[in-house]
Amino acid sequence: MSRQTVLVYRDLPEPQLARILAEHEVIQADPRREDQREAFFEALGRVQGMIGSSFRLDAALLDRAPALKVVSSVSVGVDAYPLAALRERGIVLCHTPGVLTESVADLLFGMILATSRRLCDMADLVREGRWVRNVGPEEYGWDVHGKTLGIVGYGRIGRSLARRAALGFDMPVVYHARRSVDSGLPPGKARAVGLDELLACADFVVLVLPLTEETRGLIGPEAFARMKPGAILINGARGPIVQERALLDALASGRLRGAGLDVFDVEPLPQDSPLLGHPRILALPHIGSATHETRAAMAALAVDNLLSVLRGETPPAAYKPV
């Protein structure tokens, strides 16, 4: 098979880059870097494959890549890609589901613990030398075990999170999904409910659903008004699913006890954002899958996908809308 040309538009581990180089020509150019942007757009006209993430593609960009066969995303979410335009052009879109499930679920449950038990606040108390007496009620957190967990979006990550909660912390689980799915838990441990019921009964509302036109802005003033007073919101999905102004209002009114956010409308979070430094928001820099093991597995699967399509084979994880 003749060598083809691949545009690598994010850093890849050396072993994975070497796998591509063994079969194809490679152009490395990150369009988010000013010194590489021109090279990125110049390369589009002669590539058959692209691999990367965290850069939004659109139909106009695809028009500049007439030979393109495959876009391999080093991510599970596909909201950065023009799905209809890819389909119209016969370009295969691949992603990396499965390999990040457990790492993301670990982080989400860590955020539940951190927000409820105020772990970051208490660590700061010690770090800043303010721990000068026994802690009192003003420093107390709240129990996690036995509280109700509500999961909005019940795919691989949602089921993995439910397993940790129900079997490890004896938490009743309610979940809301777009289609009927098995809970993956023993009878009586979890039940499917409508979104309104979930918001009304859950002590923790965790978002793990994809960003689509239907889910954009889903959690806004009306949703916050339906939430159980004193609930905690955890967003490990995509920032635009939550209306950030409404979140701040819900915290200010006392409707919400706190929030844990790993994703935001704009990333990185702007320095003038009112979310930055908010005393009841745990803000993380989009680290759901950011472990050495998981990022290596994601890169390996993305390269598997890319090479399979360029060889004329079926890739392990072509994106299929559900």
Coordinates of C-alpha atoms in Angstrom, one line a residue:
M1 CA 0.0 0.0 0.0
S2 CA 1.4 3.4 -0.9
R3 CA 2.3 5.9 1.8
Q4 CA -0.3 8.5 2.5
T5 CA -0.1 11.8 4.3
V6 CA -1.4 12.4 7.9
L7 CA -1.8 15.7 9.6
V8 CA -1.1 15.4 13.3
Y9 CA -2.6 18.5 15.0
R10 CA -1.8 17.7 18.7
D11 CA 1.1 16.2 20.5
L12 CA 1.2 12.4 20.4
P13 CA 3.4 10.1 22.6
E14 CA 6.5 9.1 20.6
P15 CA 5.6 5.4 20.3
Q16 CA 2.3 6.3 18.7
L17 CA 3.8 8.9 16.4
A18 CA 6.4 6.3 15.3
R19 CA 3.6 3.9 14.4
I20 CA 2.1 6.4 12.0
L21 CA 5.6 7.3 10.6
A22 CA 6.2 3.6 9.9
E23 CA 3.4 3.6 7.3
H24 CA 2.8 7.2 6.2
E25 CA 4.2 10.7 5.8
V26 CA 3.5 12.9 8.7
I27 CA 3.0 16.7 9.0
Q28 CA 2.8 18.0 12.5
A29 CA 1.1 21.4 13.0
D30 CA -1.0 22.6 15.8
P31 CA -3.5 25.3 14.6
R32 CA -3.9 26.6 18.2
R33 CA -0.2 27.8 18.0
E34 CA 0.3 31.0 16.0
D35 CA 3.6 29.8 14.7
Q36 CA 2.1 26.6 13.3
R37 CA -1.3 27.8 12.1
E38 CA -0.2 28.6 8.6
A39 CA 1.4 25.2 8.2
F40 CA -1.7 23.5 9.4
F41 CA -4.0 25.1 6.8
E42 CA -1.4 24.7 4.1
A43 CA -1.2 21.0 4.8
L44 CA -5.0 20.4 4.5
G45 CA -4.9 20.3 0.7
R46 CA -2.7 17.1 0.6
V47 CA -3.7 15.0 3.6
Q48 CA -5.7 11.7 3.7
G49 CA -5.8 11.5 7.5
M50 CA -6.0 13.8 10.5
I51 CA -5.5 13.0 14.1
G52 CA -5.8 15.3 17.1
S53 CA -8.3 17.0 19.4
S54 CA -9.3 20.2 21.1
F55 CA -9.7 22.1 17.9
R56 CA -13.0 22.8 16.2
L57 CA -13.3 21.7 12.6
D58 CA -16.0 23.0 10.3
A59 CA -17.3 22.4 6.8
A60 CA -15.2 25.2 5.4
L61 CA -12.1 23.6 6.7
L62 CA -13.1 20.2 5.2
D63 CA -13.5 21.9 1.9
R64 CA -9.8 22.6 2.0
A65 CA -9.0 18.9 2.4
P66 CA -10.4 17.2 -0.7
A67 CA -8.5 14.0 -0.2
L68 CA -9.3 13.5 3.4
K69 CA -10.6 10.0 4.4
V70 CA -10.5 9.9 8.1
V71 CA -10.5 12.2 11.2
S72 CA -9.3 10.4 14.3
S73 CA -10.1 12.3 17.5
V74 CA -8.1 11.6 20.6
S75 CA -11.3 12.1 22.6
V76 CA -14.7 10.4 23.2
G77 CA -16.8 13.6 22.7
V78 CA -17.4 14.6 19.1
D79 CA -19.0 18.1 19.6
A80 CA -16.0 19.7 17.9
Y81 CA -16.7 18.0 14.6
P82 CA -19.3 18.9 11.8
L83 CA -21.0 15.5 11.8
A84 CA -23.3 16.2 8.8
A85 CA -20.5 17.7 6.7
L86 CA -18.2 14.7 7.4
R87 CA -21.0 12.3 6.5
E88 CA -21.8 14.1 3.3
R89 CA -18.1 13.9 2.2
G90 CA -17.8 10.3 3.2
I91 CA -15.1 11.1 5.8
V92 CA -14.9 8.6 8.6
L93 CA -14.9 10.1 12.1
C94 CA -13.3 8.0 14.9
H95 CA -13.1 8.6 18.6
T96 CA -11.9 6.8 21.8
P97 CA -14.8 5.5 23.9
G98 CA -14.3 2.9 26.6
V99 CA -10.6 3.5 27.4
L100 CA -11.3 6.5 29.6
T101 CA -14.4 5.3 31.4
E102 CA -12.9 4.3 34.7
S103 CA -10.6 7.3 35.0
V104 CA -13.4 9.7 34.4
A105 CA -15.7 7.9 36.8
D106 CA -12.9 8.1 39.4
L107 CA -12.6 11.8 39.0
L108 CA -16.3 12.4 39.2
F109 CA -16.6 10.5 42.4
G110 CA -13.6 12.3 43.7
M111 CA -15.4 15.6 43.0
I112 CA -18.5 14.4 44.8
L113 CA -16.3 13.7 47.9
A114 CA -14.3 16.9 47.6
T115 CA -17.3 19.2 47.3
S116 CA -19.4 17.5 50.0
R117 CA -16.6 17.1 52.5
R118 CA -15.0 20.4 51.5
L119 CA -11.6 18.8 51.0
C120 CA -10.0 21.7 49.1
D121 CA -11.3 24.2 51.7
M122 CA -9.9 22.2 54.6
A123 CA -6.6 21.6 52.8
D124 CA -6.2 25.3 52.3
L125 CA -7.0 25.9 56.0
V126 CA -3.9 23.8 56.9
R127 CA -1.7 25.0 54.0
E128 CA -2.3 28.7 54.8
G129 CA -1.7 28.3 58.5
R130 CA -5.3 29.0 59.6
W131 CA -5.7 25.7 61.5
V132 CA -5.2 27.0 65.0
R133 CA -8.0 25.2 66.8
N134 CA -10.3 22.2 66.5
V135 CA -12.6 22.6 63.6
G136 CA -16.2 23.6 64.3
P137 CA -19.5 23.6 62.6
E138 CA -18.5 26.3 60.2
E139 CA -15.8 23.9 58.8
Y140 CA -17.9 20.8 58.7
G141 CA -18.8 19.1 55.5
W142 CA -21.7 16.7 54.7
D143 CA -22.0 13.0 54.5
V144 CA -21.8 11.3 51.1
H145 CA -22.7 7.7 52.0
G146 CA -26.5 7.0 51.8
K147 CA -27.2 10.2 49.8
T148 CA -29.1 10.0 46.5
L149 CA -27.0 10.3 43.4
G150 CA -28.7 11.5 40.2
I151 CA -26.8 10.8 36.9
V152 CA -27.9 12.7 33.8
G153 CA -26.6 10.6 30.9
Y154 CA -26.2 6.9 31.5
G155 CA -23.6 5.6 29.1
R156 CA -20.4 3.8 30.1
I157 CA -19.2 6.5 32.4
G158 CA -22.6 6.9 34.1
R159 CA -22.9 3.2 34.8
S160 CA -19.3 3.1 36.1
L161 CA -20.0 6.0 38.4
A162 CA -23.3 4.4 39.6
R163 CA -21.4 1.2 40.5
R164 CA -19.0 3.2 42.7
A165 CA -21.8 5.0 44.4
A166 CA -24.3 2.2 44.9
L167 CA -21.9 -0.6 45.8
G168 CA -19.2 1.4 47.6
F169 CA -21.1 4.1 49.4
D170 CA -24.6 2.6 49.6
M171 CA -26.1 5.5 47.7
P172 CA -29.5 5.2 46.0
V173 CA -29.0 5.9 42.3
V174 CA -31.5 7.5 39.9
Y175 CA -30.6 8.1 36.3
H176 CA -31.9 9.8 33.2
A177 CA -31.0 8.6 29.7
R178 CA -32.2 9.3 26.2
R179 CA -33.0 5.6 25.6
S180 CA -33.8 2.6 27.8
V181 CA -30.7 1.1 29.2
D182 CA -30.0 -1.5 31.9
S183 CA -28.7 0.0 35.1
G184 CA -25.8 -2.5 35.3
L185 CA -26.5 -2.9 39.1
P186 CA -28.2 -5.5 41.3
P187 CA -32.0 -5.1 41.5
G188 CA -33.2 -2.2 43.7
K189 CA -29.9 -0.3 43.5
A190 CA -30.8 2.1 40.6
R191 CA -33.8 3.2 38.7
A192 CA -34.5 5.2 35.6
V193 CA -36.5 8.4 36.1
G194 CA -37.5 11.5 34.2
L195 CA -35.3 14.5 34.5
D196 CA -37.7 16.5 36.7
E197 CA -37.9 13.7 39.2
L198 CA -34.1 13.3 39.2
L199 CA -33.5 17.0 39.9
A200 CA -36.1 17.0 42.7
C201 CA -34.7 14.0 44.6
A202 CA -31.0 13.9 44.0
D203 CA -28.5 15.2 46.6
F204 CA -25.8 15.1 43.9
V205 CA -26.6 15.8 40.2
V206 CA -23.8 14.6 37.9
L207 CA -23.8 15.4 34.2
V208 CA -22.2 12.9 31.9
L209 CA -24.1 13.4 28.7
P210 CA -22.9 14.6 25.3
L211 CA -23.2 18.2 24.1
T212 CA -25.8 18.4 21.3
E213 CA -28.3 21.1 20.2
E214 CA -30.8 19.4 22.6
T215 CA -28.5 19.4 25.6
R216 CA -26.9 22.9 25.1
G217 CA -28.1 25.0 28.1
L218 CA -30.1 22.1 29.5
I219 CA -29.3 23.1 33.1
G220 CA -30.5 26.6 33.5
P221 CA -32.8 28.6 35.7
E222 CA -35.8 26.2 35.4
A223 CA -33.6 23.1 36.1
F224 CA -31.9 24.8 39.1
A225 CA -35.4 25.8 40.5
R226 CA -36.4 22.1 40.4
M227 CA -33.3 20.8 42.2
K228 CA -33.5 19.6 45.8
P229 CA -32.5 22.5 48.1
G230 CA -28.9 22.0 49.2
A231 CA -28.0 19.8 46.2
I232 CA -24.5 19.7 44.7
L233 CA -24.0 19.9 40.9
I234 CA -21.1 18.1 39.2
N235 CA -20.4 18.7 35.5
G236 CA -18.0 16.3 33.9
A237 CA -19.6 16.5 30.5
R238 CA -19.3 19.8 28.5
G239 CA -19.4 23.3 29.8
P240 CA -22.2 24.7 27.6
I241 CA -24.7 22.2 29.0
V242 CA -24.8 24.4 32.1
Q243 CA -25.9 28.0 31.9
E244 CA -23.1 29.5 34.1
R245 CA -25.0 32.7 35.0
A246 CA -27.9 30.6 36.3
L247 CA -25.4 28.4 38.2
L248 CA -24.0 31.5 40.0
D249 CA -27.5 32.6 40.8
A250 CA -28.5 29.2 42.2
L251 CA -25.4 29.3 44.5
A252 CA -26.1 32.9 45.6
S253 CA -29.7 32.1 46.5
G254 CA -28.6 29.1 48.5
R255 CA -30.5 26.7 46.3
L256 CA -27.3 24.8 45.6
R257 CA -24.8 23.9 48.3
G258 CA -21.9 23.8 45.9
A259 CA -20.7 22.8 42.4
G260 CA -17.8 20.8 41.0
L261 CA -16.9 21.8 37.4
D262 CA -14.3 20.1 35.2
V263 CA -15.6 21.8 32.1
F264 CA -16.6 25.4 31.2
D265 CA -18.2 27.5 28.4
V266 CA -14.7 28.9 27.6
E267 CA -11.6 26.8 28.2
P268 CA -9.1 27.7 29.7
L269 CA -11.3 29.6 32.2
P270 CA -10.8 33.4 31.6
Q271 CA -9.1 35.2 34.4
D272 CA -12.1 37.5 34.8
S273 CA -14.6 34.7 35.1
P274 CA -16.8 35.0 38.2
L275 CA -16.5 31.2 38.5
L276 CA -12.8 31.6 39.2
G277 CA -12.1 31.5 43.0
H278 CA -15.8 31.2 43.9
P279 CA -15.9 29.8 47.4
R280 CA -18.4 27.1 46.7
I281 CA -17.1 26.0 43.3
L282 CA -14.5 23.3 42.9
A283 CA -13.0 24.2 39.4
L284 CA -10.7 21.8 37.6
P285 CA -8.9 22.2 34.3
H286 CA -10.7 19.6 32.3
I287 CA -8.8 16.6 33.7
G288 CA -11.5 13.9 33.4
S289 CA -9.2 11.6 31.4
A290 CA -5.9 13.1 32.4
T291 CA -3.9 10.2 33.8
H292 CA -0.8 8.8 32.3
E293 CA -2.4 5.5 31.7
T294 CA -5.6 6.7 30.2
R295 CA -4.1 9.4 27.9
A296 CA -1.7 6.7 26.6
A297 CA -4.6 4.4 25.9
M298 CA -6.5 7.1 24.1
A299 CA -3.6 8.0 21.9
A300 CA -3.1 4.3 21.0
L301 CA -6.7 3.7 20.2
A302 CA -6.8 6.9 18.1
V303 CA -3.8 5.7 16.1
D304 CA -5.4 2.3 15.7
N305 CA -8.5 4.0 14.3
L306 CA -6.5 6.2 11.9
L307 CA -4.3 3.4 10.5
S308 CA -7.2 1.0 10.1
V309 CA -9.1 3.4 7.9
L310 CA -6.0 4.3 5.8
R311 CA -5.4 0.6 5.3
G312 CA -9.0 0.1 4.1
E313 CA -10.0 -1.8 7.2
T314 CA -12.8 -1.3 9.7
P315 CA -11.6 0.9 12.6
P316 CA -12.1 -0.3 16.2
A317 CA -14.1 2.8 17.2
A318 CA -15.7 4.7 14.3
Y319 CA -18.2 7.2 15.7
K320 CA -21.8 6.0 15.4
P321 CA -24.6 8.4 16.5
V322 CA -27.0 6.9 19.0

